[in-house]
């Protein structure tokens, strides 16, 4: 049993030790850098509203954020377009994989900002006259969510740009539908760079906490996005954040979250806590196996399920 979040120190190392013998799942192999990830890497971190942090071992080990960046790209797009991004991207779950070659029927919009099509689009909506300027804008925005400057793994950015055939296909589809403005290549380059941003569990937990706490970073005190933007983003994490596993996730874990191929999961419990759990082996929906087990345990032990009755 983990202590409640207001108690001195929830024992995240004990939870981590319980998870390590779990051997299920496969490490993503879409690019060499992800395929080389240590399958036994496992870290957990929680951030409370007063900015205090509880972390396990390895919570300072960097990894590329991958799709856990998508909620933050959506937030920045909402901020920079004054909410008009909501006209450009749907918010319905797809029941399909993260890189499905499918757009919303009738509109040609991406189905939601948590799948690749949607994140390619939201990354193109942030302020900036060209791809370079949008990359700078995204780096600045992610740094505000994190409360510190974040490096980019240039090899990951390069390989994802080069090898992301399905992302190029999605960008071309959106161009054909008239829903994506930049060139397909620019859109993929900006999105790939955002995915290659380096975080650690502690930093990602601060980012999740900033969304959970209405857009104010609890460490720096900076208002990063308006309350309404944070609420919109967390709502869509709740319905779409775990792709075609979102329904099962909401029943079992009950915490708005976003999964990613690096094995990271960012958690945002509105008004209460932000968190991150990371371990590379993934299940069929691309969710970290240990990350899911950790999230279930945290949800139970800290009473974080959205639909608990007491
Ligand atoms: N960069 C990865 C991709 O677009 C992110 C996917 C993910 O984390 N699910 O393929």
XYZ file of C-alpha atoms and ligand atoms in Angstrom:
320
model
C 0.000 0.000 0.000
C 1.352 3.400 -0.979
C 0.794 6.288 1.396
C -1.749 8.935 0.375
C -0.316 11.838 -1.648
C -0.309 14.202 1.299
C 1.736 11.791 3.400
C 5.490 12.243 3.614
C 6.817 9.784 1.031
C 4.810 7.341 -1.042
C 7.149 4.408 -1.525
C 7.612 4.524 -5.276
C 10.791 2.447 -5.062
C 8.836 -0.400 -3.472
C 6.275 -0.211 -6.293
C 9.095 -0.131 -8.845
C 10.656 -3.251 -7.312
C 7.313 -5.030 -7.511
C 7.035 -4.140 -11.217
C 10.535 -5.099 -12.346
C 9.912 -8.892 -12.491
C 7.011 -8.259 -14.943
C 8.421 -9.338 -18.314
C 5.463 -8.747 -20.642
C 5.490 -6.542 -23.744
C 7.882 -5.624 -26.534
C 10.172 -2.610 -26.889
C 9.233 -0.469 -29.921
C 11.492 -1.050 -32.923
C 10.407 1.749 -35.273
C 13.813 3.464 -35.035
C 17.159 2.086 -33.776
C 17.300 4.449 -30.779
C 13.988 3.136 -29.438
C 14.830 -0.484 -30.260
C 18.005 -0.119 -28.165
C 16.106 0.969 -25.044
C 16.858 -1.021 -21.880
C 13.759 -3.170 -21.262
C 14.466 -3.023 -17.516
C 14.434 0.771 -17.344
C 11.613 1.741 -15.019
C 10.911 5.043 -13.274
C 7.987 6.705 -11.537
C 7.401 10.247 -10.384
C 4.517 12.184 -8.845
C 4.139 15.944 -8.441
C 1.734 17.411 -5.898
C -0.076 20.767 -6.063
C 2.468 22.384 -3.726
C 5.195 21.477 -6.228
C 6.731 18.748 -4.097
C 7.999 15.724 -5.993
C 8.051 12.030 -5.117
C 10.269 9.922 -7.345
C 11.601 6.393 -7.650
C 15.085 5.429 -8.741
C 15.919 6.297 -12.392
C 13.505 9.269 -12.407
C 16.364 11.426 -13.700
C 17.216 9.131 -16.641
C 16.405 10.866 -19.960
C 14.277 9.378 -22.754
C 12.535 10.826 -25.806
C 9.030 11.959 -24.922
C 7.435 10.562 -28.122
C 3.635 10.650 -28.095
C 3.484 11.860 -24.509
C 4.183 15.251 -26.128
C 0.790 15.245 -27.876
C -1.276 16.769 -25.033
C 1.227 19.634 -24.841
C 1.186 20.220 -28.603
C -2.617 20.376 -28.430
C -2.382 22.843 -25.537
C 0.033 25.097 -27.422
C -2.134 24.946 -30.555
C -5.219 25.931 -28.533
C -3.285 28.756 -26.895
C -1.749 30.116 -30.086
C -4.990 29.949 -32.104
C -7.174 31.261 -29.284
C -9.174 28.029 -29.346
C -9.641 27.892 -33.120
C -7.603 24.655 -33.195
C -10.830 22.970 -32.052
C -12.297 23.661 -35.516
C -9.319 22.014 -37.188
C -9.058 18.721 -35.310
C -11.757 16.366 -34.021
C -11.984 15.157 -30.427
C -13.534 11.713 -30.869
C -11.757 8.456 -29.992
C -10.915 6.298 -33.001
C -10.743 2.745 -31.662
C -7.772 2.406 -34.007
C -4.012 2.408 -33.676
C -2.018 5.620 -33.186
C -0.816 5.831 -36.774
C -3.947 4.616 -38.599
C -4.197 6.161 -42.073
C -7.624 7.564 -41.462
C -9.193 11.007 -41.212
C -12.619 12.080 -39.966
C -15.183 11.230 -42.636
C -16.892 14.234 -44.151
C -14.425 16.837 -42.876
C -10.995 15.364 -43.676
C -9.845 16.550 -40.265
C -7.693 14.355 -38.054
C -9.926 12.417 -35.652
C -8.315 13.719 -32.448
C -5.073 15.382 -31.263
C -3.791 12.248 -29.473
C -3.261 10.177 -32.638
C -0.460 10.935 -35.072
C -2.631 12.688 -37.663
C -3.912 15.050 -34.991
C -0.496 15.790 -33.532
C 0.961 16.459 -36.995
C -1.806 19.025 -37.370
C -1.624 20.635 -33.913
C 2.169 20.972 -34.275
C 1.492 22.892 -37.511
C -0.962 25.269 -35.777
C 1.420 26.748 -33.200
C 2.669 30.237 -33.880
C 5.558 30.513 -36.345
C 5.970 31.583 -39.951
C 7.894 28.479 -40.986
C 8.946 25.043 -39.722
C 12.025 26.415 -37.955
C 9.974 29.044 -36.103
C 7.376 26.453 -35.062
C 10.144 24.197 -33.704
C 11.439 27.109 -31.626
C 7.917 27.931 -30.415
C 7.281 24.304 -29.402
C 10.619 24.089 -27.567
C 9.748 27.269 -25.651
C 6.252 25.998 -24.824
C 7.461 22.572 -23.663
C 10.103 24.265 -21.498
C 7.356 26.279 -19.784
C 5.362 23.099 -19.060
C 8.547 21.452 -17.746
C 9.896 24.444 -15.841
C 13.278 24.015 -17.501
C 14.942 23.974 -20.927
C 14.687 20.599 -22.676
C 17.244 19.096 -25.053
C 16.331 17.280 -28.253
C 17.884 13.952 -29.274
C 18.995 14.969 -32.765
C 19.456 11.360 -33.940
C 15.909 10.474 -32.890
C 14.534 13.600 -34.596
C 16.480 12.804 -37.767
C 15.470 9.133 -37.892
C 11.810 9.799 -37.166
C 11.733 12.410 -39.902
C 13.474 10.039 -42.279
C 11.761 6.758 -41.362
C 8.277 7.953 -40.434
C 6.604 6.779 -43.639
C 3.146 6.570 -42.105
C 3.502 10.095 -40.741
C 4.480 11.340 -44.203
C 1.471 9.466 -45.617
C -0.846 11.054 -43.037
C 0.526 14.519 -43.767
C -0.006 14.003 -47.507
C -3.553 12.780 -46.869
C -4.309 15.925 -44.874
C -2.759 18.080 -47.584
C -4.993 16.345 -50.130
C -8.031 17.097 -47.936
C -6.936 20.715 -47.538
C -6.705 20.420 -43.747
C -2.919 20.786 -43.373
C -1.283 24.039 -44.434
C 2.504 23.451 -44.356
C 4.163 20.996 -46.719
C 3.987 17.371 -45.606
C 7.748 17.297 -45.107
C 7.729 20.398 -42.882
C 4.825 19.032 -40.831
C 6.638 15.722 -40.219
C 9.918 17.491 -39.388
C 8.265 19.666 -36.718
C 6.314 16.767 -35.201
C 9.356 14.426 -35.255
C 11.442 17.016 -33.442
C 8.759 17.455 -30.776
C 8.674 13.644 -30.257
C 12.490 13.625 -29.926
C 12.430 16.077 -26.998
C 14.261 14.588 -24.028
C 12.525 14.418 -20.664
C 12.895 12.263 -17.569
C 10.114 10.864 -15.387
C 10.342 13.761 -12.966
C 10.139 16.392 -15.700
C 7.235 14.645 -17.432
C 5.421 14.466 -14.082
C 5.815 18.251 -13.695
C 4.382 18.682 -17.195
C 1.424 16.430 -16.311
C 0.918 18.336 -13.082
C 0.811 21.642 -14.968
C -2.159 20.343 -16.975
C -3.748 18.798 -13.871
C -3.465 22.080 -11.995
C -5.297 24.228 -14.520
C -2.257 25.300 -16.542
C -0.029 26.621 -13.730
C 3.342 24.924 -13.321
C 3.495 24.023 -9.610
C 7.308 24.224 -9.560
C 7.904 27.523 -11.362
C 4.558 29.134 -10.530
C 4.222 30.199 -14.197
C 0.791 30.180 -15.817
C 1.589 28.271 -18.993
C -1.917 28.010 -20.493
C -5.363 29.270 -19.402
C -7.476 27.014 -17.182
C -9.889 26.369 -20.042
C -7.094 25.097 -22.298
C -5.816 22.738 -19.583
C -9.343 21.438 -19.021
C -9.893 20.854 -22.748
C -6.600 18.982 -23.058
C -7.162 16.768 -20.004
C -10.678 15.944 -21.257
C -9.281 14.671 -24.533
C -6.514 12.730 -22.738
C -9.305 10.994 -20.802
C -11.193 9.929 -23.918
C -8.406 9.420 -26.478
C -5.035 9.325 -24.666
C -4.436 5.581 -24.800
C -5.551 5.106 -28.434
C -7.620 1.959 -28.935
C -7.013 1.062 -25.297
C -8.637 4.249 -23.944
C -11.867 2.599 -22.768
C -10.111 -0.192 -20.908
C -7.656 2.305 -19.437
C -10.439 4.512 -18.130
C -12.211 1.577 -16.506
C -9.105 0.079 -14.890
C -6.995 3.170 -14.114
C -9.489 6.029 -14.342
C -6.823 8.740 -14.788
C -6.516 10.992 -17.868
C -3.242 9.917 -19.456
C -1.151 9.820 -22.613
C 0.923 6.804 -23.618
C 3.927 6.747 -25.938
C 6.244 4.370 -27.784
C 9.171 5.191 -25.507
C 7.134 3.526 -22.742
C 6.300 6.760 -20.974
C 2.834 7.562 -19.692
C 1.978 11.043 -18.481
C -0.825 11.250 -15.904
C -2.990 14.267 -15.003
C -5.476 13.970 -12.142
C -7.361 17.287 -12.184
C -6.715 19.392 -9.101
C -4.770 16.643 -7.371
C -1.626 15.254 -8.932
C 0.566 14.945 -11.997
C 2.628 11.895 -12.676
C 4.792 9.968 -15.071
C 5.604 6.298 -15.265
C 8.041 4.917 -17.825
C 9.270 1.500 -18.867
C 9.898 0.594 -22.530
C 8.135 -2.776 -23.097
C 4.734 -2.071 -24.712
C 1.473 -3.975 -25.074
C -0.450 -4.304 -28.369
C -1.938 -0.810 -28.051
C 1.503 0.746 -27.510
C 1.045 1.223 -23.771
C 3.897 0.465 -21.385
C 3.093 -2.812 -19.620
C 4.778 -1.801 -16.364
C 3.451 1.735 -16.795
C -0.101 0.421 -16.905
C 0.449 -1.764 -13.826
C 2.068 1.155 -11.990
C -0.817 3.457 -12.931
C -3.387 0.917 -11.723
C -1.544 0.545 -8.419
C -1.246 4.318 -7.955
C -4.903 4.802 -8.842
C -5.978 2.202 -6.282
C -3.568 3.122 -3.519
C -3.965 6.889 -3.784
C -7.706 6.783 -4.641
C -7.161 8.602 -7.944
C -9.801 6.896 -10.121
C -12.035 9.573 -11.683
C -15.196 7.577 -11.043
C -14.599 6.293 -7.537
C -17.516 7.070 -5.271
C -15.544 7.720 -2.123
N 7.139 9.516 -32.924
C 6.293 8.370 -32.869
C 5.590 8.196 -34.190
O 5.061 9.138 -34.718
C 5.337 8.530 -31.744
C 4.296 7.486 -31.683
C 3.912 7.104 -30.277
O 4.602 7.408 -29.308
N 2.831 6.357 -30.155
O 5.566 7.122 -34.740
